[in-house]
Structure formats: C-alpha cells, structure tokens
Amino acid sequence: MERPLTKHIDLNRPPLNLKEYEQVGGYEAVRKVLKGMTPVEVQKLVQDSNLKGRGGAGFNTGLKWSFVPMGPEALHPKYIIANADEMEPGTFKDRLLLEGNPHQLIEGMILSAYAIQADISYIFLRWAYKKAAILIRKSIAEAYEAGYLGQNILGSKWGLEMHLHTGVGRYMCGEETALLNALEGKRATPRAKPPFPQVSGLFGKPTIVNNVETFCCVPHIINNGADWFKGLSKSEDGGTKLYGVSGRVKKPGCWELPMGVTMRELIEVHAGGMQDGYEFKGALPGGASTDFLTTEHWDVKMDFKSVAAAGSRLGTGTMVVLDDATCPVGFVHNLQHFFAQESCGWCTPCREGLPWVEKILLNMEKGHGRMEDLELLDMHTKMLGPGNTFCALAPGAMEPLQSALKYFRDDFVRHIVEGKCPWHTATETPKRFAESLMV
Amino acid sequence: MLTETEIQAIDHEVKLVPYKKAAVIEALKIVQKERGWISDESVEVIAAYLEMSPAEVDSVATFYNLIFRKPVGRHVILLCDSISCYVMGYQKLYEGIQQHLNIKFGQTTPDKLFTLLPNPCLGCCDHAPALMIDEDLYRDVKEEELEEILKKYRTKI
Amino acid sequence: MPVIFIDKKPYEVKAGKNLLEASLALGFDLPYFCWHPSLGSVGACRQCAVKVFRDENDTTGRLVMSCMEGVKDGLHFSINDKTAKAFREQIIEWLMTNHPHDCPVCDEGGSCHLQDMTVMTGHDYRRYEYKKRTYHNQYLGPLIHHEMNRCIQCYRCVRYYRDYAGGDDLNVFAAHNHVYFGREKDGVLQSPFSGNLAEVCPTGVFTDKTLKEHYTRKWDLTMAPSVCQHCSVGCNTIAGERYGKLRAILNRYNGEVNGSFLCDRGRFGYEFVNSENRVQQPLIRHRPGEAVNELDLMRYMEASLPHSKLIGIGSPRASMESNFALRQLVGANNFYEGIGEDEAYLTRKVINVLASGSVHSVSLKEIEQADAILILGEDIWNTAPMMALAVRQAVIKTAAREGAEKLGLPVWQDAAIKEFVQDEKGLLVSVTVSASSLDDITTHKIHAAPDDIARLGFAIAHELNPSAQRVPDTDTEFRTQARTLAKALDKAKRPVIISGLSSYNESIIKAAFDIAASLNTSTIKAGIAYVLPECNSMGLAMMEAPSFDHAVTRVKRETGITAVIVENDLYRHMPSADADTFLSHCANVIAFDSLHNRTTEKANVLVPAATFAEGDGTLVNYEGRGQRFYQVFVPPNPFFKESWKWLIEMQLLKLQTSNGHNHPPEELLEKLEAALPQFKGISKVALPHDYSVHGERIPREPHRYSGRTSMLADISVSEPKPMQDNDSPLSFTMEGYKGNPPSSAIPFFWSPGWNSGQSVMKYQEEPGGALRGGDPGIRMFHDKAEEKITYFKDIPEAFKQRHEKWVLVPQYHVLGSGELSIYTKAIEELSPQPFVAISADDAVELNVKNGDMLKLFVDDKMHVLPVKVQGDIVNGVALVSAGLRGAEVMNWGAWVKIEKTNSGL
Ligand SMILES: Cc1cc2nc3c(=O)[nH]c(=O)nc-3n(C[C@H](O)[C@H](O)[C@H](O)COP(=O)(O)O)c2cc1C
Ligand code: SF4
Ligand code: FES
C-alpha cells in the first residue's frame, strides 16, 4: 500500500530538512515542471488525476485552477494560498502534514502556483499550530535559499514569493473568501460568489485557495502521473486520503489510506475498535459539520460520492465517534455551541438561528425541554439549509443536528419526557472572551 | 506609543502588503505579544501608525477571539471545549482547574498569573482532552496532571 | 428590455437590475433590509428571498436572495412561493429573538421599516423563550440617539456611514450575535452626515436626538415640502410641525439634488424657527409702547410711506418673492443686493459664466455621475456639504463602474465590486487653500494660495486648449503639473469643475470657467458648479441689482432716506464699520426679520417675518434651479407673515390701492418673470395655488393624524375650523387627495404597508430613480449650442509672500458658520471656537505655537484670535474662521498685518 503523502513523515524525529527532502526525490517535480511543462499542462494533469479538494467540499482541483485568467491580459499579482486553518472540530489531519513534512506542502504550492502563474503565496496557518509555524518558517527560508522560491526560480524567469500568516482565531477564517478578508486585515466575513476568488480574490486579484492536503498531493501527481494517482484509490475519487478517528476508540489517530476505505476498517482496524465498555453509537465522518453515520453505514466507503449517497459528507475525512456513554443531545449541543460562537454575524439566519438552537438544546439538557422544541429544531435544520445562509457555516452546523434528530430522536424525546438528561447534568459553556462592549 | 521593536516588526509586515491597513492584524498580534493584551491605547497607537481610525482597528480587533481586548494574566490557559474533548471529558479538566486556581472561564486569578479561556478545537482531537498554556500544548491531559502542569507556570516568568 | 416571469406572469423590466429592484419597481411588496437604493446589495439580511426556477417546468426551484440575482430574459421566479414566504417570515422571527419589541416607547414607531416588514411577512407570534442579549447604548453626541438593543444587524449604518459618506468613527464590532454597531467608545459622531443614520437605520437604533426633545410621531406631524435654507445647494426637505413648533426635518427625495440624504446642518438646523430670539411683534421704536399691533403698524406705514424716499436692501437668504416684493415696493432703481461689492461682483461673474450657456451648470446628480472632478479653490465640505457627498460618490462610482465592467458584474453588487476595486478611485483633483475632509479620496491634492490656485487653473486650461491664455512666469514643475492634470481631465467623458466664492478670488472663478470651456468638445459639454454663500444667493444675484456698497454711497450722498431691509443682518455680510455707516446715515430703517440681530436692533421699525416653516417662497440654488418651499403650518403668532406679504400690503398702502385681495406667490413670480426675463419659468416651479386633484387639495397631514378634536381643548372645547391655505394647493388637514401628489408638492411619503421613509420608492419611477412626473425644480440656465468661447485674459501674478503680511482667507464650518442653524443648541455645541490658521513656517516667524493669541489688523480694526498651526497651508496665507456666531466680517482676500500678542489675552 502506497502512502505518498506520509511516507517520509516520522513524528518521532524532526521533519526532513531541504537536503533530506531532496534526497528522497523532493523538488524533482518542480524541476520537471519548470523545464518541460506549460502552466496549462500542469492544470490539465491535475484535473485528469481527479484530485478533489481535501478541504471539505471536494471540488476537482485542476478544474478550479482552470478558472484563473491566464495570459498577458490577466491581472497580477496572482495569489495562491494554502488553507491551513484547520479549525473544524474533530479535524487534525493537516497538522500531520504541516508538522511532518513542510517541504512537501511548499513544493505542492510552488507547482500549483506555477500552474496558475501566481506571483505571491501565503500559508494561512491557524494560530494554535505553534510547532508547525516554526517548521514552516524554517522550511520557507531553506526553499528561498535553494532558489525554489524568490525570483527567477531555477532559471525559469518565473518567480514566487511565499509568506506564512498565522491567524488569531475564528473558525470562519477557514472559509476561503473569509480567509481572504482576514489576509487583507479585515473582519473574516465571507464574500459573495460570483465573482469567484479565481477572478477576484486577495486584494481583488486572481487567487486560488486550496487545502494543505490538496497541495501535498500535487508533487506526487506530477512525478507519477494522473493514472498512478487514480490507481491509489479504491474508488472513483483519485489518490489516498488522510483519515482520522477521535473519540472513545482504542487508538485514536490519523492515517493515510487509499481513498474509499470503509468506516468499518477505519474504526475496527486502524482505530483499534471501541474502548472497552463503550459501544459505537454513531460518527461524524468528516468533522463537526457532517451528518451522523451509524452502524447501518458500517460498510460505506469513505469517499466523496459514497458518503454523500449515505446521506452525509466525507468533509475532512476525520471522524468523531459518538459512544453510548455520551449523551447525543449534549454532543450536538456542544457542536451547536461551537457553531453559534463561530458564526461571523453577517447573515441573519446563522447569527440568530444558531444561538436559538443552542439554547433549546441546553435547555433540553437541563431537563426543561418541551415537545415543541423538536419542531423548532426541525424548522432550523430546514431553514438554515444550503443557499439560505450567506456561507456554508450554518448549513454545516445543521448537518449533525438534522441527522441526530433522525437517528437519535428517541434520545431527544427521553430528555423531554424524563425532564432530565439521562446521561449526565449539563454544564453551560460560557461566552467567549474579548468582547468588551457587551454588558 | 509604539516601541522601537514594535515599529520594526510592524514595518516589516507593512512592506509585504499593498495597503498599509492590510497589516492591521499583524500589528495587533505584534503589540499583543509585547504587552499581553490590546488596550484602548494600543488600539489608538496602532490606528495612528497604520493611518486608520481607532474604530476601524477595533472593529477588526474585537472580531477575532484571540486578540484580547481585556487584560489577561501572565499565562493564558486555553482549554479546548470542542467535540472530541467534550467526548473525552474536558469538563473534568475544567472542574480541576477551577479547584486549583479558583477561576472560571473568562476570569483571571487575583495574582494576575493565570487567565482561563475556553477555546474551540486545538486540532489534536486524537489526543483529547487537550489544553494550551501560552505556547505549550498539553495532550491527553488527565485531571491528576493539572497540578504538575500549572506548577511550571507559577514560577515561570 | 428583458421579460421576466413573476409567479408565472410576464413583466417587462429594465436590464441590469436585480430581482428585488425589479419587483419593487413593478409595485410588488417584497421585504428587504440590507439593500438600499443608494448602497446596493450585499445579501446579508436574507429578508428578500424568492424562489427562482430553472424554467417554466421546474417546480422545485431554489431559494435565492432577490437583491443578489440579476434579471435575465425569460427568468422565472416566485414571490408567493410557500417556502420563500415561510423563510421571509422566519427571518423576522429570528430578528425578533433579540429585538426588544418596545415600539410604544420607540421613536421609530409608526415610521419603522422593521414594523412594516414584520407586518408584510405576516409574522406575529414569537416562539423564542430565552433571554435576549442587551447592549450598552452609547453617547454619540447631541444629534443622534443610540439604542443598540433594537438593532437588527442589517449593516446599513456602517455601509452608509463608512462606505458612502466616508466617516471613520462608526463601525461594527465583535462577532456572531454580539455584533455591535457604534463608535469605538462613547463620543460625538464626527461625520457631518451623521443625521442620515436616523433614516438609513431600519429601526430605532439611531434616531434624531433633536426630535426627541419635542417628540412627535410621524403620523402626528403636519408636514410640507420644503427646501433647506442653510446653503446654496438647496436640498429638498420635509418639515414637520405639531403644536406650533417645528419638530423635525426629514429628507425629501429629489433625484437631481439631494437624493436620499441631507447634511447635518440641513437636518438639524431648523430650531431657529422655535427660537426664543424670534421677533414676536412689530415694533416702532423711539415712542412710548414700542410694540404695536398690525393696525398701528399699517397706520404708521400708510402715513409715512407715500412721503418716504425708499431704498430696499435685499438678502441672499430671503426668497425670490420677498426680494422681488421689496424691489416692487422701492422701485427697481432703489433696490440693492444686501451683500458687499466683492461678493456681489464675484456672484455676477458666476452668473455671466452660467448664463452664457457655453458650459453646463450641473446638478448634484450630474456631479455624482461625473468620471472626473476638479475642485478649484472651494472647501465644499464646509460650504456645500451635500455637494461634497456627491463628489465622493462620483469618485467611488467611477472606480466601481470600471471594476464592474471588468468583472462583468452589475454595479449593485456592492461588496463584490468593493473587494475587486480595493483602493482604486475615480479622478478627483482638489486644488484648495488647505486640507479638506475629501482628501482621503482625492487622487491629486494641491494646497496653494488663491492666486496660485487660479494660475494652475489657467495653466490647465491652456494645456487643454492653446487658445486659452498662457500663464506667464512659470517654471517647469508648474507646467508639468498642469500638463499632468490636463491630460487626466482630458480623458474624461463627463468632467465636472467645481469652484465657488469662498476664496474671494475672481481669478479662480474665471479659471474654473476656462478649464470647463476648454474641455468642451463636439460630444462633451463640461459641467461646472459654483458654490455660493447662501440659499438664495443665486436668485438675488440674478436680479442684477447694485451691491450694498452702492447703497452706502447713496445714503452718504442723499439725506432723508428710509431703508427697507429684508431678512438681512448686514453685520454678517459687511465689516461692521460699513454697516454702521450705512445705518447711521439712513433717516429711517425698516427691517423685516424672523430673528433679532445686530441689524434689527438698530431698526426704527421692526417687522416680524415668517421663517420658511411659516410661509411660502422660492429659492434659486447654485445650479440655477428654482425650488419652492411651502408653508408648513399656520403659526399661533399672527405676525409671523412672509416678508413678501407684508411688503405687498405696504406697497398697496403706498399706492393707496389696497383691496383686500389675496396675492398668491405665483402672481408675484409672474411679475418677476415680466420684469426680469432671466427668471423665465420660475412661476411654474410650484403648482398654482388653486390646483387640485379631482377637486381635492393635498393634505399636509397623514390620514392617521390624531388628536385633532382635542389638541386645543385647553383653549376651547369646540374644534376650530381648519386653517385655509390661499397660497398653495396644500391643505392644513388630513382630508384631501389620498393618492400621490405631483412630485413638486409631496408633503410626506406614505404608502399602504409602507409607513417608513422607504415608502419613497412608491413615488419613484423605480427605486432610487426619478420621482414620477420628474424631479422637482426648474432650471434657469440653459446650455447653448456652439457658443463661441471667449477665454479670460487677466491672469494674476504668482503669489509672493509679503513681509509681516498675510492674505486673509475665510474658513467656513459646516456646523457653526450658518447664521440660522446655529440656533439649534446641538449645532451650537458642535460649533468650533474661532481661530486663525497659519503655516508652520509662519508660526516660527511669528514665534507662536498652537493656542497662542494673534492680533490681526484688518482695516482699522484689531481682532485677537488663537492660532492653529496647520501643515497644509502655504506660507503667507491666514485662514480665519468665518461665519461663526458673533464673528466679524473681514476684508477677505486682503493683505493684513498679523502680530503676536504679548499678553496671553
Ligand atoms: C465555515 C467554513 C470553514 C472552513 N474551514 C476550512 C479549513 O479550516 N480548512 C480548509 O482547508 N477548508 C476549510 N473550508 C473549506 C474552504 O472554504 C475551501 O473550500 C477549501 O479551502 C478549498 O480547498 P480545497 O479545494 O483544496 O478543498 C471551510 C469552509 C467553511 C464554510
Ligand atoms: S452562514 Fe452567515 S453569519 Fe454564518 S458564518 Fe456564514 S455568513 Fe456568517
Ligand atoms: S435585502 Fe436582500 S439579503 Fe438583505
């Protein structure tokens, strides 16, 4: 089984430095591309490999690049940005790539930048990844020194600058247009599409935002070809995927596996099964904003299409397991608390709807729920659906809620009927800090 | 007044962006790093330096939860309260910290040593529950370990 | 024109619009919040959702925000779709989760956009049962009241205040459902356009604080279409009264003039009407019992007028009617403009230019649409604030239009275009004496002394067209600058040159004309705007009377003269020495005015005059647009009559032909047209007094006006007969024609289901478009084709500093320099202290620092003022606050001596 992305990652030692990385074939792809491929050829190759964005939405990466205006008329500077914000609760896969092999990301970004003829690149890193920040900074410096970054890279006349930007919180920064606003020094509220960032992105210039894992696939595609990449997968979607499992399993962790392993294999084999004394009740397959899957989905392939067919989304591919000792209502409340706090406050449904949902769930946890509350929750899952809100945050928030209401409705009803949480007593999570204007 | 160090660091960031004001988040980070938090005065000096109005700077500053617009203790404890840590019992840690330091989320110890804040997902869900103190990440934290962990910071400046 | 299908019915709509605009223009009631015709779409509130279908067979459809979707030929969508309706209703329920429902105690109640939308969506029952979030309300200064709990987070306030008006001290703070709209800390809002927040905010977060002092619900106001009295722009207003007091000024939409907004001087400067300083009763001084009744006054007039040698002193703040009635009374040869020779001379220059028709006199709307603007020597931010706001829009919109074109997006995609355009701006060249609040959007800013401003102007004209005079004695730097600016202007398709009187420099006015003229091509007619000092400066000047200085000469030469001064405080227009000389040489002074002032103090006979609120009148604005203001209410004080009414009566007494007939304004204006043909059309500015719709008059009161039977019960329990208006087709009641009146006579905006000001769209051809039947006002200057241009010849010498002398230039202040607006306490509070500003070098030379006192020797007088050191002023220029209450009129443009005081006086 090939693990191109993580082959050279060993968390027990520091990541490969530039020399070591080159020794294992690093930056070969950059040489190859700069010597003998046109930007559009690179776009085409990546498109053919069927690499789908690993940030959650699963859009064909090469196709996304092809919307960037090319040629002498195109506006410059063009930007390319690695989305390393990774703030989706339950998600920790990009961290592995960032801490494990930063040069792989940098190489992927250089290649992608070349494909759209970008001039400036950013790694938008979440603040919490302190170790990654140090490693990336060091690696960027090495890459500059070796001439992989800067002007006239390898004598190609094409150049690329790269900067590391570390965030100051807010889940919204991961949403690609909000990320652009954050990089511009503004509030991270999302932008309307169209225009898409490919046309009018950072500072109004053509911009591509891709997930870290997406970029990390690119060097391997260049080196080994589209067919090889497709062949790595057990399903239609190309490549391997970083999968993760957290919750009450024996060996929580993150592994690179062929795209399309089953949930069963993930939990039973890789995560070592449930901890003793705990039963599997359900799981969010790809982070906090995906629908629950339950035991009936045990054999669903974890690829974009199959998970969608099962009524959820592959999302980030990092699974959060709900066990029988954890209250599903409390579980969902915790998620809604997160989403309500992280709503940017731009559009009405999300800003006002999510806190209401959170209050209902907390109230239910405290034993004061009423049957009408279920209707209100159902209403929100419909009214906060895709298209109704400005961005995908609120619809994402509704995914675990709507599926919990579907699969665990009895547990909601028990809260109401028994007038208490059958599992535990609720703890209220207080408001976040730092907002001095409120009384 | 901005210090020489702050000005140098901000100037560096300003050089990287096409508009001065685009460096405001960096400037806030720089000043917060030096001073621990962003006071009204800090907002004003940053605004003046980047040719913005204080309102513009504060609009950005108050949006991001890790820009502190109130004073914090010398050490900031960020306890992850997101889903994996919830499943793995972050509440126990919260209770533990309350016992040790007698502060709730959002509060600072009277000796100004610790501020405790809840924090959404630290990105190490496979090692939940997790917390961060200043720049240090603690994973798979058990209630019993809290005392040992906190002790380090009681003496650390 | 594309055809769209709304709920399966076809409609022809204008291309380039969004579905919301199209629906509203067609008369559909589709709710919205964050969209605004002047601000465009951002899609934040999600209130305007409709269901769009792929084609006619699609039954599923998808929910879209109508404000974010453009019209397309053949597009199908539904407003009545069940899910769309349910969603819109749900939006209100969400907004209400934190709204306090405090309508009964809320100033917005009854004219609230949120109330209207709540009713429109059908939402009536709230299922939210938890605590609402509460906020701290801020002190935002004396003009605007803040009540944050009512906020529905539509972001309109910040989008208006920051993006549209360029203010930088209001913003949105925090995130999620804690977003907060206000200042970074309590304090006075700094923008002079802050008052519009009260109308832009769809609920009661930002409200008019001056109204709060004497609060009345909008439906209880008696209202009339009015025209702002506070500068030469002539913004259209709605003035509202109750219990004999003027309560509020609201925007009256005029697509050609002020659009949806007003400046703070205009909105809040109305309180002089309610002032204790009003002249309450006719006075005949120097005899026992000065105050007289009307009969005594008339007897006095009857006895004295036929034997008096009358001269009349007109006024730039009095209506055409009053000025002309005075002229009629005293005779054309005895009528003088009540302004000094300098100002009169400059105004005449302006009129010559505009009347020539070789350049086009622009409306504010045309300024907004300009793609290049040059401001030459006028601080429009302070002298014509709404013009500054229009300039701002031009600069932003030019860049936005270009951006939109490049992106292939419609211009209403506000946020998307701003993100693309970033800091790009349309061309704005500002050549002024000192820094301006427009500087942040200025592409080229130059600060220079007045003569040098003019020289640069002439040089630009010469670069554009060599037949314009060459400027002598220039260096290469100067010529390069002129060339660069000329080149930039030459690219424009709709260039506008803005200048004005306030630098007191004739050459500037000429240079502005030369540039505009030299920009003319066979397809382009350059626009020009000259800012004048007062609301009717233009009308007065068009009467072509001699200036006040001539009147002074006359009274010095002739004895026994009775001067009739109408609504003019001479001390605000001339140095006191001149005013004193004049008054002391008159045998008799009859003054008409609404407020006591230094001139009325010295009058032998003083007659109360109605303000704009108590009478009718016509003003001519800077562009030559005649506009009528209508009487708002019948004042309890019967002496509050328009000057022109008094004057007509006096004339009849003088001619001894009094017959008790009513003389409506149009009769007077027709005579004006006959006497002075340049006023052609002015009698048609307003509807004739006997106009009616199907025999019905236009009510000044909304049909929900309450309390009529009881409001005077403390005086008499029987309800008095409503007052008659013999001067206009408006009635002082709620009865009358219920439909929309003709555009020039709209007393208030209201439409079923639309109680808030948003109802204005029901009066427009399309939201944000012209009023149905055309925007009001008649222009008196007309473009002439193929006029041969004669360029000006006399170019001033380059400015040279003089030893120990400074050239005096006035500095006006939006809030503070208005003669009448200063009577509003809130404005008085915001008015600056007078100062003299000089350059840093000059401060060194004079050995002074900020705050030190300086002595200015103007003519024979010494003025002592604190100094302000300003980096943007050139050496040798002294900028002195002008127009402030009690401030002396100086010899503007003259060289004066300045010295440091020894004491800290
Ligand atoms: C609220 C929200 C948060 C998001 N956070 C992230 C994130 O942390 N990292 C990420 O790669 N994508 C995130 N996304 C998805 C991005 O918007 C975007 O689709 C992605 O970065 C594109 O990269 P890809 O095409 O390589 O997947 C988020 C989306 C939403 C709506
Ligand atoms: S759904 Fe709306 S409020 Fe929520 S994060 Fe997106 S834009 Fe902001
Ligand atoms: S008016 Fe369309 S979303 Fe607000």
PDB file of C-alpha atoms in Angstrom, chain C residues 4-129:
ATOM      1  CA  ILE C   4     -39.203  38.117 -16.524  1.00  0.00           C
ATOM      2  CA  PHE C   5     -41.922  35.925 -15.087  1.00  0.00           C
ATOM      3  CA  ILE C   6     -43.029  36.591 -11.560  1.00  0.00           C
ATOM      4  CA  ASP C   7     -45.363  33.904 -10.316  1.00  0.00           C
ATOM      5  CA  LYS C   8     -45.852  32.917 -13.916  1.00  0.00           C
ATOM      6  CA  LYS C   9     -46.916  36.362 -15.145  1.00  0.00           C
ATOM      7  CA  PRO C  10     -44.647  38.115 -17.674  1.00  0.00           C
ATOM      8  CA  TYR C  11     -43.280  41.590 -16.970  1.00  0.00           C
ATOM      9  CA  GLU C  12     -41.009  43.797 -18.966  1.00  0.00           C
ATOM     10  CA  VAL C  13     -38.215  45.138 -16.804  1.00  0.00           C
ATOM     11  CA  LYS C  14     -35.120  47.266 -17.132  1.00  0.00           C
ATOM     12  CA  ALA C  15     -31.939  45.369 -17.915  1.00  0.00           C
ATOM     13  CA  GLY C  16     -29.126  45.414 -15.380  1.00  0.00           C
ATOM     14  CA  LYS C  17     -31.372  45.492 -12.320  1.00  0.00           C
ATOM     15  CA  ASN C  18     -31.654  42.856  -9.645  1.00  0.00           C
ATOM     16  CA  LEU C  19     -34.827  40.946  -8.913  1.00  0.00           C
ATOM     17  CA  LEU C  20     -35.571  42.970  -5.818  1.00  0.00           C
ATOM     18  CA  GLU C  21     -35.309  46.300  -7.614  1.00  0.00           C
ATOM     19  CA  ALA C  22     -37.350  44.962 -10.494  1.00  0.00           C
ATOM     20  CA  SER C  23     -40.058  43.616  -8.196  1.00  0.00           C
ATOM     21  CA  LEU C  24     -40.271  46.826  -6.193  1.00  0.00           C
ATOM     22  CA  ALA C  25     -40.386  48.913  -9.357  1.00  0.00           C
ATOM     23  CA  LEU C  26     -43.312  46.798 -10.519  1.00  0.00           C
ATOM     24  CA  GLY C  27     -45.092  47.549  -7.275  1.00  0.00           C
ATOM     25  CA  PHE C  28     -44.644  44.201  -5.520  1.00  0.00           C
ATOM     26  CA  ASP C  29     -44.274  44.299  -1.792  1.00  0.00           C
ATOM     27  CA  LEU C  30     -41.116  42.324  -1.284  1.00  0.00           C
ATOM     28  CA  PRO C  31     -39.467  42.864   2.088  1.00  0.00           C
ATOM     29  CA  TYR C  32     -35.779  43.694   2.462  1.00  0.00           C
ATOM     30  CA  PHE C  33     -33.393  45.270   4.936  1.00  0.00           C
ATOM     31  CA  CYS C  34     -29.761  45.341   3.962  1.00  0.00           C
ATOM     32  CA  TRP C  35     -30.378  46.511   0.397  1.00  0.00           C
ATOM     33  CA  HIS C  36     -30.739  50.252  -0.141  1.00  0.00           C
ATOM     34  CA  PRO C  37     -31.007  52.026  -3.491  1.00  0.00           C
ATOM     35  CA  SER C  38     -28.008  54.191  -2.686  1.00  0.00           C
ATOM     36  CA  LEU C  39     -25.957  51.421  -1.118  1.00  0.00           C
ATOM     37  CA  GLY C  40     -26.576  48.450  -3.397  1.00  0.00           C
ATOM     38  CA  SER C  41     -26.756  44.778  -2.446  1.00  0.00           C
ATOM     39  CA  VAL C  42     -24.730  42.655  -0.085  1.00  0.00           C
ATOM     40  CA  GLY C  43     -27.115  39.789   0.658  1.00  0.00           C
ATOM     41  CA  ALA C  44     -26.644  39.854   4.425  1.00  0.00           C
ATOM     42  CA  CYS C  45     -30.123  40.053   5.919  1.00  0.00           C
ATOM     43  CA  ARG C  46     -31.652  37.280   3.766  1.00  0.00           C
ATOM     44  CA  GLN C  47     -35.018  39.034   4.014  1.00  0.00           C
ATOM     45  CA  CYS C  48     -35.667  39.374   0.299  1.00  0.00           C
ATOM     46  CA  ALA C  49     -35.680  35.673  -0.530  1.00  0.00           C
ATOM     47  CA  VAL C  50     -37.645  34.479  -3.549  1.00  0.00           C
ATOM     48  CA  LYS C  51     -37.796  31.155  -5.350  1.00  0.00           C
ATOM     49  CA  VAL C  52     -36.046  31.028  -8.697  1.00  0.00           C
ATOM     50  CA  PHE C  53     -36.922  28.283 -11.186  1.00  0.00           C
ATOM     51  CA  ARG C  54     -34.750  26.792 -13.872  1.00  0.00           C
ATOM     52  CA  ASP C  55     -37.516  27.176 -16.425  1.00  0.00           C
ATOM     53  CA  GLU C  56     -41.265  27.225 -16.588  1.00  0.00           C
ATOM     54  CA  ASN C  57     -41.481  23.490 -15.936  1.00  0.00           C
ATOM     55  CA  ASP C  58     -39.292  23.475 -12.874  1.00  0.00           C
ATOM     56  CA  THR C  59     -41.444  23.131  -9.776  1.00  0.00           C
ATOM     57  CA  THR C  60     -38.700  22.649  -7.202  1.00  0.00           C
ATOM     58  CA  GLY C  61     -36.744  25.840  -7.679  1.00  0.00           C
ATOM     59  CA  ARG C  62     -34.190  27.213  -5.291  1.00  0.00           C
ATOM     60  CA  LEU C  63     -34.276  29.978  -2.768  1.00  0.00           C
ATOM     61  CA  VAL C  64     -32.220  32.986  -3.735  1.00  0.00           C
ATOM     62  CA  MET C  65     -31.848  36.469  -2.363  1.00  0.00           C
ATOM     63  CA  SER C  66     -33.611  38.657  -4.886  1.00  0.00           C
ATOM     64  CA  CYS C  67     -31.211  41.523  -4.221  1.00  0.00           C
ATOM     65  CA  MET C  68     -28.268  39.372  -5.304  1.00  0.00           C
ATOM     66  CA  GLU C  69     -29.694  37.969  -8.525  1.00  0.00           C
ATOM     67  CA  GLY C  70     -29.798  39.943 -11.769  1.00  0.00           C
ATOM     68  CA  VAL C  71     -32.773  39.989 -14.118  1.00  0.00           C
ATOM     69  CA  LYS C  72     -32.406  37.769 -17.179  1.00  0.00           C
ATOM     70  CA  ASP C  73     -34.690  37.494 -20.110  1.00  0.00           C
ATOM     71  CA  GLY C  74     -37.083  34.614 -19.556  1.00  0.00           C
ATOM     72  CA  LEU C  75     -36.236  34.168 -15.875  1.00  0.00           C
ATOM     73  CA  HIS C  76     -38.953  32.584 -13.753  1.00  0.00           C
ATOM     74  CA  PHE C  77     -39.300  33.304 -10.093  1.00  0.00           C
ATOM     75  CA  SER C  78     -41.910  33.382  -7.418  1.00  0.00           C
ATOM     76  CA  ILE C  79     -42.555  35.847  -4.647  1.00  0.00           C
ATOM     77  CA  ASN C  80     -45.583  33.973  -3.366  1.00  0.00           C
ATOM     78  CA  ASP C  81     -43.970  30.571  -3.221  1.00  0.00           C
ATOM     79  CA  LYS C  82     -44.731  28.879   0.098  1.00  0.00           C
ATOM     80  CA  THR C  83     -41.169  28.156   1.153  1.00  0.00           C
ATOM     81  CA  ALA C  84     -39.988  31.616   0.162  1.00  0.00           C
ATOM     82  CA  LYS C  85     -42.765  33.190   2.194  1.00  0.00           C
ATOM     83  CA  ALA C  86     -42.110  30.947   5.154  1.00  0.00           C
ATOM     84  CA  PHE C  87     -38.422  31.788   5.004  1.00  0.00           C
ATOM     85  CA  ARG C  88     -39.086  35.530   4.899  1.00  0.00           C
ATOM     86  CA  GLU C  89     -41.415  35.203   7.857  1.00  0.00           C
ATOM     87  CA  GLN C  90     -38.780  33.184   9.654  1.00  0.00           C
ATOM     88  CA  ILE C  91     -36.193  35.891   9.112  1.00  0.00           C
ATOM     89  CA  ILE C  92     -38.383  38.279  11.051  1.00  0.00           C
ATOM     90  CA  GLU C  93     -38.843  35.791  13.842  1.00  0.00           C
ATOM     91  CA  TRP C  94     -35.089  35.425  14.068  1.00  0.00           C
ATOM     92  CA  LEU C  95     -34.549  39.158  14.097  1.00  0.00           C
ATOM     93  CA  MET C  96     -37.147  39.427  16.801  1.00  0.00           C
ATOM     94  CA  THR C  97     -35.355  36.979  19.076  1.00  0.00           C
ATOM     95  CA  ASN C  98     -33.216  39.837  20.267  1.00  0.00           C
ATOM     96  CA  HIS C  99     -35.380  42.821  19.392  1.00  0.00           C
ATOM     97  CA  PRO C 100     -36.996  44.385  22.452  1.00  0.00           C
ATOM     98  CA  HIS C 101     -40.456  44.933  20.872  1.00  0.00           C
ATOM     99  CA  ASP C 102     -40.508  48.330  22.503  1.00  0.00           C
ATOM    100  CA  CYS C 103     -42.453  50.041  19.728  1.00  0.00           C
ATOM    101  CA  PRO C 104     -44.646  52.063  22.089  1.00  0.00           C
ATOM    102  CA  VAL C 105     -41.642  53.854  23.552  1.00  0.00           C
ATOM    103  CA  CYS C 106     -39.519  53.799  20.427  1.00  0.00           C
ATOM    104  CA  ASP C 107     -39.026  56.949  18.388  1.00  0.00           C
ATOM    105  CA  GLU C 108     -39.183  54.943  15.207  1.00  0.00           C
ATOM    106  CA  GLY C 109     -42.639  53.551  15.972  1.00  0.00           C
ATOM    107  CA  GLY C 110     -45.094  54.335  13.218  1.00  0.00           C
ATOM    108  CA  SER C 111     -42.451  55.028  10.620  1.00  0.00           C
ATOM    109  CA  CYS C 112     -40.400  51.935  11.154  1.00  0.00           C
ATOM    110  CA  HIS C 113     -39.089  49.803   8.344  1.00  0.00           C
ATOM    111  CA  LEU C 114     -38.882  46.829  10.692  1.00  0.00           C
ATOM    112  CA  GLN C 115     -42.529  47.220  11.702  1.00  0.00           C
ATOM    113  CA  ASP C 116     -43.536  47.396   8.053  1.00  0.00           C
ATOM    114  CA  MET C 117     -41.589  44.291   7.133  1.00  0.00           C
ATOM    115  CA  THR C 118     -42.885  42.415  10.153  1.00  0.00           C
ATOM    116  CA  VAL C 119     -46.440  43.058   9.101  1.00  0.00           C
ATOM    117  CA  MET C 120     -45.603  42.400   5.463  1.00  0.00           C
ATOM    118  CA  THR C 121     -44.209  38.940   6.141  1.00  0.00           C
ATOM    119  CA  GLY C 122     -47.149  38.049   8.346  1.00  0.00           C
ATOM    120  CA  HIS C 123     -45.006  37.134  11.312  1.00  0.00           C
ATOM    121  CA  ASP C 124     -46.981  37.631  14.505  1.00  0.00           C
ATOM    122  CA  TYR C 125     -46.070  35.018  17.096  1.00  0.00           C
ATOM    123  CA  ARG C 126     -42.628  34.577  18.613  1.00  0.00           C
ATOM    124  CA  ARG C 127     -41.580  31.174  19.809  1.00  0.00           C
ATOM    125  CA  TYR C 128     -38.280  32.270  21.279  1.00  0.00           C
ATOM    126  CA  GLU C 129     -38.399  31.928  25.049  1.00  0.00           C
TER     127      GLU C 129
END
